[in-house]
Amino acid sequence: MSAETAVSQGRDEHYIRVLRRNFRTWRGQRPFWAGLLTLLGGIPIAYFPYATFKIGHMNLAMQTTAGAGSLIIGVLLVTLGLTMWFQHIVRVFAGVATILLALVSLPIANLGGFIIGFVLSLTGGALSLSWAPGRPVSAEEAPAVQQAAPASPAVPEQRDGFGADTHETSIEGNGGRNSAG
């Protein structure tokens, strides 16, 4: 290959660049951040009721009687996060279910995973509800390259007042409104 050889997109690029571009395209077609925050919010909600922390020689157990409910809420939130990624058609249902599960996790799962899981899940559900798929840009809608502006500003067209549009009062003219002139 010489310096004059054209690089074709996708064939002569490094595989990491191709993977990164493909991931960016995949991420743009679904509520990616909503799914990620929901998934990350479900992990502390499911984990903290079963956690035992060691501080020196002292064990701190956070096990409660609502451990099974916390585990179910956490697993459902992780599942909803994955659903937002792979079945983005049901994003509204997943968003509403995520918000409801995040609210239910406050009294059941140690204040919703010590507020961390609650806030992450609530934000993920709101992002899922607000996400809308983008429209593909067609060739007509693509912005054309603008030409350089003229050196002097354009003078608006002068009207003499005798045209057909100066006293138009018909229904068709001016959107159905009468002019006052």
JSON list of C-alpha atoms in Angstrom, two decimals:
[
{"chain": "A", "resi": 1, "resn": "MET", "atom": "CA", "xyz": [0.00, 0.00, 0.00]},
{"chain": "A", "resi": 2, "resn": "SER", "atom": "CA", "xyz": [1.24, 3.45, -0.82]},
{"chain": "A", "resi": 3, "resn": "ALA", "atom": "CA", "xyz": [0.34, 6.80, 0.69]},
{"chain": "A", "resi": 4, "resn": "GLU", "atom": "CA", "xyz": [-2.02, 7.48, -2.19]},
{"chain": "A", "resi": 5, "resn": "THR", "atom": "CA", "xyz": [-4.13, 4.36, -1.58]},
{"chain": "A", "resi": 6, "resn": "ALA", "atom": "CA", "xyz": [-7.59, 5.22, -0.28]},
{"chain": "A", "resi": 7, "resn": "VAL", "atom": "CA", "xyz": [-8.61, 3.62, 2.99]},
{"chain": "A", "resi": 8, "resn": "SER", "atom": "CA", "xyz": [-12.02, 2.02, 2.72]},
{"chain": "A", "resi": 9, "resn": "GLN", "atom": "CA", "xyz": [-14.16, 2.41, 5.78]},
{"chain": "A", "resi": 10, "resn": "GLY", "atom": "CA", "xyz": [-14.49, -0.84, 7.72]},
{"chain": "A", "resi": 11, "resn": "ARG", "atom": "CA", "xyz": [-12.02, -2.88, 5.67]},
{"chain": "A", "resi": 12, "resn": "ASP", "atom": "CA", "xyz": [-8.68, -1.23, 6.40]},
{"chain": "A", "resi": 13, "resn": "GLU", "atom": "CA", "xyz": [-9.46, 0.13, 9.86]},
{"chain": "A", "resi": 14, "resn": "HIS", "atom": "CA", "xyz": [-8.21, -1.28, 13.13]},
{"chain": "A", "resi": 15, "resn": "TYR", "atom": "CA", "xyz": [-10.70, -3.72, 14.66]},
{"chain": "A", "resi": 16, "resn": "ILE", "atom": "CA", "xyz": [-11.01, -1.71, 17.88]},
{"chain": "A", "resi": 17, "resn": "ARG", "atom": "CA", "xyz": [-12.14, 1.34, 15.92]},
{"chain": "A", "resi": 18, "resn": "VAL", "atom": "CA", "xyz": [-14.71, -0.75, 14.08]},
{"chain": "A", "resi": 19, "resn": "LEU", "atom": "CA", "xyz": [-15.99, -2.28, 17.34]},
{"chain": "A", "resi": 20, "resn": "ARG", "atom": "CA", "xyz": [-16.20, 1.16, 18.93]},
{"chain": "A", "resi": 21, "resn": "ARG", "atom": "CA", "xyz": [-18.17, 2.58, 15.99]},
{"chain": "A", "resi": 22, "resn": "ASN", "atom": "CA", "xyz": [-20.53, -0.43, 15.97]},
{"chain": "A", "resi": 23, "resn": "PHE", "atom": "CA", "xyz": [-21.08, -0.09, 19.73]},
{"chain": "A", "resi": 24, "resn": "ARG", "atom": "CA", "xyz": [-21.81, 3.63, 19.35]},
{"chain": "A", "resi": 25, "resn": "THR", "atom": "CA", "xyz": [-24.39, 2.83, 16.66]},
{"chain": "A", "resi": 26, "resn": "TRP", "atom": "CA", "xyz": [-25.96, 0.10, 18.82]},
{"chain": "A", "resi": 27, "resn": "ARG", "atom": "CA", "xyz": [-26.01, 2.40, 21.86]},
{"chain": "A", "resi": 28, "resn": "GLY", "atom": "CA", "xyz": [-27.71, 5.18, 19.91]},
{"chain": "A", "resi": 29, "resn": "GLN", "atom": "CA", "xyz": [-30.64, 2.98, 18.90]},
{"chain": "A", "resi": 30, "resn": "ARG", "atom": "CA", "xyz": [-31.87, 2.19, 22.41]},
{"chain": "A", "resi": 31, "resn": "PRO", "atom": "CA", "xyz": [-32.11, 3.78, 25.89]},
{"chain": "A", "resi": 32, "resn": "PHE", "atom": "CA", "xyz": [-28.60, 2.68, 26.83]},
{"chain": "A", "resi": 33, "resn": "TRP", "atom": "CA", "xyz": [-28.00, 4.94, 29.83]},
{"chain": "A", "resi": 34, "resn": "ALA", "atom": "CA", "xyz": [-31.45, 4.19, 31.24]},
{"chain": "A", "resi": 35, "resn": "GLY", "atom": "CA", "xyz": [-30.74, 0.47, 31.10]},
{"chain": "A", "resi": 36, "resn": "LEU", "atom": "CA", "xyz": [-27.29, 0.89, 32.62]},
{"chain": "A", "resi": 37, "resn": "LEU", "atom": "CA", "xyz": [-28.53, 2.98, 35.55]},
{"chain": "A", "resi": 38, "resn": "THR", "atom": "CA", "xyz": [-31.42, 0.58, 36.17]},
{"chain": "A", "resi": 39, "resn": "LEU", "atom": "CA", "xyz": [-29.08, -2.40, 36.09]},
{"chain": "A", "resi": 40, "resn": "LEU", "atom": "CA", "xyz": [-26.61, -0.69, 38.45]},
{"chain": "A", "resi": 41, "resn": "GLY", "atom": "CA", "xyz": [-29.47, 0.32, 40.75]},
{"chain": "A", "resi": 42, "resn": "GLY", "atom": "CA", "xyz": [-30.71, -3.26, 41.10]},
{"chain": "A", "resi": 43, "resn": "ILE", "atom": "CA", "xyz": [-27.34, -4.59, 42.27]},
{"chain": "A", "resi": 44, "resn": "PRO", "atom": "CA", "xyz": [-27.13, -2.77, 45.66]},
{"chain": "A", "resi": 45, "resn": "ILE", "atom": "CA", "xyz": [-30.81, -3.39, 46.33]},
{"chain": "A", "resi": 46, "resn": "ALA", "atom": "CA", "xyz": [-30.30, -7.13, 45.92]},
{"chain": "A", "resi": 47, "resn": "TYR", "atom": "CA", "xyz": [-26.87, -7.23, 47.60]},
{"chain": "A", "resi": 48, "resn": "PHE", "atom": "CA", "xyz": [-27.13, -5.20, 50.81]},
{"chain": "A", "resi": 49, "resn": "PRO", "atom": "CA", "xyz": [-29.77, -7.32, 52.65]},
{"chain": "A", "resi": 50, "resn": "TYR", "atom": "CA", "xyz": [-27.43, -10.33, 52.36]},
{"chain": "A", "resi": 51, "resn": "ALA", "atom": "CA", "xyz": [-24.16, -8.50, 53.00]},
{"chain": "A", "resi": 52, "resn": "THR", "atom": "CA", "xyz": [-21.94, -8.97, 56.02]},
{"chain": "A", "resi": 53, "resn": "PHE", "atom": "CA", "xyz": [-19.23, -6.37, 56.50]},
{"chain": "A", "resi": 54, "resn": "LYS", "atom": "CA", "xyz": [-16.10, -6.90, 58.58]},
{"chain": "A", "resi": 55, "resn": "ILE", "atom": "CA", "xyz": [-14.76, -3.92, 60.45]},
{"chain": "A", "resi": 56, "resn": "GLY", "atom": "CA", "xyz": [-11.61, -5.18, 62.10]},
{"chain": "A", "resi": 57, "resn": "HIS", "atom": "CA", "xyz": [-12.72, -8.17, 64.17]},
{"chain": "A", "resi": 58, "resn": "MET", "atom": "CA", "xyz": [-16.34, -7.09, 64.28]},
{"chain": "A", "resi": 59, "resn": "ASN", "atom": "CA", "xyz": [-18.97, -8.42, 61.86]},
{"chain": "A", "resi": 60, "resn": "LEU", "atom": "CA", "xyz": [-21.75, -6.12, 60.78]},
{"chain": "A", "resi": 61, "resn": "ALA", "atom": "CA", "xyz": [-24.70, -8.09, 59.38]},
{"chain": "A", "resi": 62, "resn": "MET", "atom": "CA", "xyz": [-27.46, -6.26, 57.54]},
{"chain": "A", "resi": 63, "resn": "GLN", "atom": "CA", "xyz": [-29.67, -9.27, 57.05]},
{"chain": "A", "resi": 64, "resn": "THR", "atom": "CA", "xyz": [-33.33, -8.51, 57.47]},
{"chain": "A", "resi": 65, "resn": "THR", "atom": "CA", "xyz": [-36.53, -10.47, 57.22]},
{"chain": "A", "resi": 66, "resn": "ALA", "atom": "CA", "xyz": [-37.29, -8.73, 53.93]},
{"chain": "A", "resi": 67, "resn": "GLY", "atom": "CA", "xyz": [-34.22, -10.25, 52.26]},
{"chain": "A", "resi": 68, "resn": "ALA", "atom": "CA", "xyz": [-36.27, -12.31, 49.81]},
{"chain": "A", "resi": 69, "resn": "GLY", "atom": "CA", "xyz": [-38.29, -9.26, 48.75]},
{"chain": "A", "resi": 70, "resn": "SER", "atom": "CA", "xyz": [-35.09, -7.28, 48.24]},
{"chain": "A", "resi": 71, "resn": "LEU", "atom": "CA", "xyz": [-33.62, -10.06, 46.15]},
{"chain": "A", "resi": 72, "resn": "ILE", "atom": "CA", "xyz": [-36.74, -10.20, 43.98]},
{"chain": "A", "resi": 73, "resn": "ILE", "atom": "CA", "xyz": [-36.77, -6.41, 43.50]},
{"chain": "A", "resi": 74, "resn": "GLY", "atom": "CA", "xyz": [-33.07, -6.35, 42.65]},
{"chain": "A", "resi": 75, "resn": "VAL", "atom": "CA", "xyz": [-33.32, -9.20, 40.15]},
{"chain": "A", "resi": 76, "resn": "LEU", "atom": "CA", "xyz": [-36.36, -7.58, 38.52]},
{"chain": "A", "resi": 77, "resn": "LEU", "atom": "CA", "xyz": [-34.50, -4.26, 38.20]},
{"chain": "A", "resi": 78, "resn": "VAL", "atom": "CA", "xyz": [-31.51, -5.98, 36.59]},
{"chain": "A", "resi": 79, "resn": "THR", "atom": "CA", "xyz": [-33.90, -7.76, 34.21]},
{"chain": "A", "resi": 80, "resn": "LEU", "atom": "CA", "xyz": [-35.64, -4.49, 33.36]},
{"chain": "A", "resi": 81, "resn": "GLY", "atom": "CA", "xyz": [-32.29, -2.86, 32.66]},
{"chain": "A", "resi": 82, "resn": "LEU", "atom": "CA", "xyz": [-31.40, -5.62, 30.23]},
{"chain": "A", "resi": 83, "resn": "THR", "atom": "CA", "xyz": [-34.87, -5.37, 28.71]},
{"chain": "A", "resi": 84, "resn": "MET", "atom": "CA", "xyz": [-34.28, -1.68, 28.01]},
{"chain": "A", "resi": 85, "resn": "TRP", "atom": "CA", "xyz": [-31.14, -2.62, 26.11]},
{"chain": "A", "resi": 86, "resn": "PHE", "atom": "CA", "xyz": [-32.37, -5.58, 24.09]},
{"chain": "A", "resi": 87, "resn": "GLN", "atom": "CA", "xyz": [-36.14, -4.91, 23.76]},
{"chain": "A", "resi": 88, "resn": "HIS", "atom": "CA", "xyz": [-36.29, -1.13, 23.49]},
{"chain": "A", "resi": 89, "resn": "ILE", "atom": "CA", "xyz": [-39.84, -1.34, 22.12]},
{"chain": "A", "resi": 90, "resn": "VAL", "atom": "CA", "xyz": [-41.15, -1.89, 25.67]},
{"chain": "A", "resi": 91, "resn": "ARG", "atom": "CA", "xyz": [-39.19, 1.04, 27.11]},
{"chain": "A", "resi": 92, "resn": "VAL", "atom": "CA", "xyz": [-42.30, 2.77, 28.52]},
{"chain": "A", "resi": 93, "resn": "PHE", "atom": "CA", "xyz": [-43.44, -0.34, 30.39]},
{"chain": "A", "resi": 94, "resn": "ALA", "atom": "CA", "xyz": [-39.90, -0.95, 31.64]},
{"chain": "A", "resi": 95, "resn": "GLY", "atom": "CA", "xyz": [-39.59, 2.67, 32.78]},
{"chain": "A", "resi": 96, "resn": "VAL", "atom": "CA", "xyz": [-42.84, 2.63, 34.72]},
{"chain": "A", "resi": 97, "resn": "ALA", "atom": "CA", "xyz": [-42.05, -0.76, 36.29]},
{"chain": "A", "resi": 98, "resn": "THR", "atom": "CA", "xyz": [-38.57, 0.47, 37.23]},
{"chain": "A", "resi": 99, "resn": "ILE", "atom": "CA", "xyz": [-39.93, 3.57, 38.95]},
{"chain": "A", "resi": 100, "resn": "LEU", "atom": "CA", "xyz": [-42.52, 1.52, 40.86]},
{"chain": "A", "resi": 101, "resn": "LEU", "atom": "CA", "xyz": [-39.94, -1.05, 41.96]},
{"chain": "A", "resi": 102, "resn": "ALA", "atom": "CA", "xyz": [-37.55, 1.70, 43.03]},
{"chain": "A", "resi": 103, "resn": "LEU", "atom": "CA", "xyz": [-40.28, 3.24, 45.17]},
{"chain": "A", "resi": 104, "resn": "VAL", "atom": "CA", "xyz": [-41.20, -0.13, 46.68]},
{"chain": "A", "resi": 105, "resn": "SER", "atom": "CA", "xyz": [-37.54, -0.77, 47.50]},
{"chain": "A", "resi": 106, "resn": "LEU", "atom": "CA", "xyz": [-37.46, 2.10, 50.02]},
{"chain": "A", "resi": 107, "resn": "PRO", "atom": "CA", "xyz": [-39.41, 0.33, 52.79]},
{"chain": "A", "resi": 108, "resn": "ILE", "atom": "CA", "xyz": [-38.43, -3.21, 51.82]},
{"chain": "A", "resi": 109, "resn": "ALA", "atom": "CA", "xyz": [-34.73, -3.22, 50.91]},
{"chain": "A", "resi": 110, "resn": "ASN", "atom": "CA", "xyz": [-32.83, -1.26, 53.58]},
{"chain": "A", "resi": 111, "resn": "LEU", "atom": "CA", "xyz": [-33.90, 2.15, 52.28]},
{"chain": "A", "resi": 112, "resn": "GLY", "atom": "CA", "xyz": [-33.56, 1.06, 48.69]},
{"chain": "A", "resi": 113, "resn": "GLY", "atom": "CA", "xyz": [-30.00, -0.18, 48.90]},
{"chain": "A", "resi": 114, "resn": "PHE", "atom": "CA", "xyz": [-29.03, 2.71, 51.20]},
{"chain": "A", "resi": 115, "resn": "ILE", "atom": "CA", "xyz": [-30.50, 5.25, 48.76]},
{"chain": "A", "resi": 116, "resn": "ILE", "atom": "CA", "xyz": [-27.84, 4.37, 46.14]},
{"chain": "A", "resi": 117, "resn": "GLY", "atom": "CA", "xyz": [-29.95, 1.76, 44.34]},
{"chain": "A", "resi": 118, "resn": "PHE", "atom": "CA", "xyz": [-33.10, 3.81, 44.76]},
{"chain": "A", "resi": 119, "resn": "VAL", "atom": "CA", "xyz": [-31.66, 6.93, 43.10]},
{"chain": "A", "resi": 120, "resn": "LEU", "atom": "CA", "xyz": [-29.98, 4.98, 40.28]},
{"chain": "A", "resi": 121, "resn": "SER", "atom": "CA", "xyz": [-33.15, 3.01, 39.52]},
{"chain": "A", "resi": 122, "resn": "LEU", "atom": "CA", "xyz": [-35.40, 6.04, 39.70]},
{"chain": "A", "resi": 123, "resn": "THR", "atom": "CA", "xyz": [-33.13, 7.96, 37.31]},
{"chain": "A", "resi": 124, "resn": "GLY", "atom": "CA", "xyz": [-32.94, 4.98, 34.95]},
{"chain": "A", "resi": 125, "resn": "GLY", "atom": "CA", "xyz": [-36.72, 4.65, 34.88]},
{"chain": "A", "resi": 126, "resn": "ALA", "atom": "CA", "xyz": [-37.16, 8.35, 34.16]},
{"chain": "A", "resi": 127, "resn": "LEU", "atom": "CA", "xyz": [-34.58, 8.21, 31.36]},
{"chain": "A", "resi": 128, "resn": "SER", "atom": "CA", "xyz": [-36.36, 5.21, 29.87]},
{"chain": "A", "resi": 129, "resn": "LEU", "atom": "CA", "xyz": [-39.68, 7.05, 29.84]},
{"chain": "A", "resi": 130, "resn": "SER", "atom": "CA", "xyz": [-38.18, 10.15, 28.25]},
{"chain": "A", "resi": 131, "resn": "TRP", "atom": "CA", "xyz": [-36.11, 8.39, 25.57]},
{"chain": "A", "resi": 132, "resn": "ALA", "atom": "CA", "xyz": [-37.47, 8.45, 22.03]},
{"chain": "A", "resi": 133, "resn": "PRO", "atom": "CA", "xyz": [-35.92, 6.80, 18.99]},
{"chain": "A", "resi": 134, "resn": "GLY", "atom": "CA", "xyz": [-34.39, 9.19, 16.50]},
{"chain": "A", "resi": 135, "resn": "ARG", "atom": "CA", "xyz": [-35.55, 9.48, 12.94]},
{"chain": "A", "resi": 136, "resn": "PRO", "atom": "CA", "xyz": [-33.05, 8.62, 10.25]},
{"chain": "A", "resi": 137, "resn": "VAL", "atom": "CA", "xyz": [-31.98, 11.67, 8.27]},
{"chain": "A", "resi": 138, "resn": "SER", "atom": "CA", "xyz": [-32.96, 11.45, 4.62]},
{"chain": "A", "resi": 139, "resn": "ALA", "atom": "CA", "xyz": [-31.01, 13.00, 1.76]},
{"chain": "A", "resi": 140, "resn": "GLU", "atom": "CA", "xyz": [-33.50, 15.88, 1.41]},
{"chain": "A", "resi": 141, "resn": "GLU", "atom": "CA", "xyz": [-33.32, 16.76, 5.11]},
{"chain": "A", "resi": 142, "resn": "ALA", "atom": "CA", "xyz": [-29.54, 16.62, 5.33]},
{"chain": "A", "resi": 143, "resn": "PRO", "atom": "CA", "xyz": [-28.15, 20.10, 5.82]},
{"chain": "A", "resi": 144, "resn": "ALA", "atom": "CA", "xyz": [-26.60, 21.38, 2.62]},
{"chain": "A", "resi": 145, "resn": "VAL", "atom": "CA", "xyz": [-23.25, 23.09, 2.63]},
{"chain": "A", "resi": 146, "resn": "GLN", "atom": "CA", "xyz": [-23.96, 26.76, 3.02]},
{"chain": "A", "resi": 147, "resn": "GLN", "atom": "CA", "xyz": [-22.31, 29.15, 0.63]},
{"chain": "A", "resi": 148, "resn": "ALA", "atom": "CA", "xyz": [-20.49, 32.21, 1.85]},
{"chain": "A", "resi": 149, "resn": "ALA", "atom": "CA", "xyz": [-22.73, 35.16, 2.66]},
{"chain": "A", "resi": 150, "resn": "PRO", "atom": "CA", "xyz": [-22.49, 38.21, 0.40]},
{"chain": "A", "resi": 151, "resn": "ALA", "atom": "CA", "xyz": [-20.32, 41.05, 1.59]},
{"chain": "A", "resi": 152, "resn": "SER", "atom": "CA", "xyz": [-23.20, 43.51, 1.95]},
{"chain": "A", "resi": 153, "resn": "PRO", "atom": "CA", "xyz": [-26.47, 42.66, 3.68]},
{"chain": "A", "resi": 154, "resn": "ALA", "atom": "CA", "xyz": [-29.41, 42.16, 1.36]},
{"chain": "A", "resi": 155, "resn": "VAL", "atom": "CA", "xyz": [-31.95, 44.95, 1.16]},
{"chain": "A", "resi": 156, "resn": "PRO", "atom": "CA", "xyz": [-35.51, 43.75, 1.72]},
{"chain": "A", "resi": 157, "resn": "GLU", "atom": "CA", "xyz": [-37.77, 43.92, -1.31]},
{"chain": "A", "resi": 158, "resn": "GLN", "atom": "CA", "xyz": [-39.57, 47.24, -1.61]},
{"chain": "A", "resi": 159, "resn": "ARG", "atom": "CA", "xyz": [-43.32, 47.13, -2.15]},
{"chain": "A", "resi": 160, "resn": "ASP", "atom": "CA", "xyz": [-45.34, 49.90, -3.75]},
{"chain": "A", "resi": 161, "resn": "GLY", "atom": "CA", "xyz": [-48.60, 49.08, -2.00]},
{"chain": "A", "resi": 162, "resn": "PHE", "atom": "CA", "xyz": [-50.57, 48.34, -5.16]},
{"chain": "A", "resi": 163, "resn": "GLY", "atom": "CA", "xyz": [-50.17, 44.55, -5.23]},
{"chain": "A", "resi": 164, "resn": "ALA", "atom": "CA", "xyz": [-52.94, 41.99, -4.93]},
{"chain": "A", "resi": 165, "resn": "ASP", "atom": "CA", "xyz": [-51.85, 41.05, -1.40]},
{"chain": "A", "resi": 166, "resn": "THR", "atom": "CA", "xyz": [-52.12, 44.48, 0.21]},
{"chain": "A", "resi": 167, "resn": "HIS", "atom": "CA", "xyz": [-55.86, 44.34, 1.00]},
{"chain": "A", "resi": 168, "resn": "GLU", "atom": "CA", "xyz": [-56.57, 40.63, 0.89]},
{"chain": "A", "resi": 169, "resn": "THR", "atom": "CA", "xyz": [-59.68, 39.81, 2.91]},
{"chain": "A", "resi": 170, "resn": "SER", "atom": "CA", "xyz": [-60.78, 36.48, 1.50]},
{"chain": "A", "resi": 171, "resn": "ILE", "atom": "CA", "xyz": [-60.95, 33.27, 3.49]},
{"chain": "A", "resi": 172, "resn": "GLU", "atom": "CA", "xyz": [-58.07, 31.71, 1.60]},
{"chain": "A", "resi": 173, "resn": "GLY", "atom": "CA", "xyz": [-55.71, 34.61, 2.12]},
{"chain": "A", "resi": 174, "resn": "ASN", "atom": "CA", "xyz": [-53.67, 34.99, 5.30]},
{"chain": "A", "resi": 175, "resn": "GLY", "atom": "CA", "xyz": [-54.83, 31.72, 6.87]},
{"chain": "A", "resi": 176, "resn": "GLY", "atom": "CA", "xyz": [-58.48, 32.75, 7.03]},
{"chain": "A", "resi": 177, "resn": "ARG", "atom": "CA", "xyz": [-57.87, 35.99, 8.94]},
{"chain": "A", "resi": 178, "resn": "ASN", "atom": "CA", "xyz": [-58.82, 39.41, 7.62]},
{"chain": "A", "resi": 179, "resn": "SER", "atom": "CA", "xyz": [-56.11, 42.02, 7.32]},
{"chain": "A", "resi": 180, "resn": "ALA", "atom": "CA", "xyz": [-56.61, 45.32, 9.04]},
{"chain": "A", "resi": 181, "resn": "GLY", "atom": "CA", "xyz": [-54.94, 47.48, 6.41]}
]
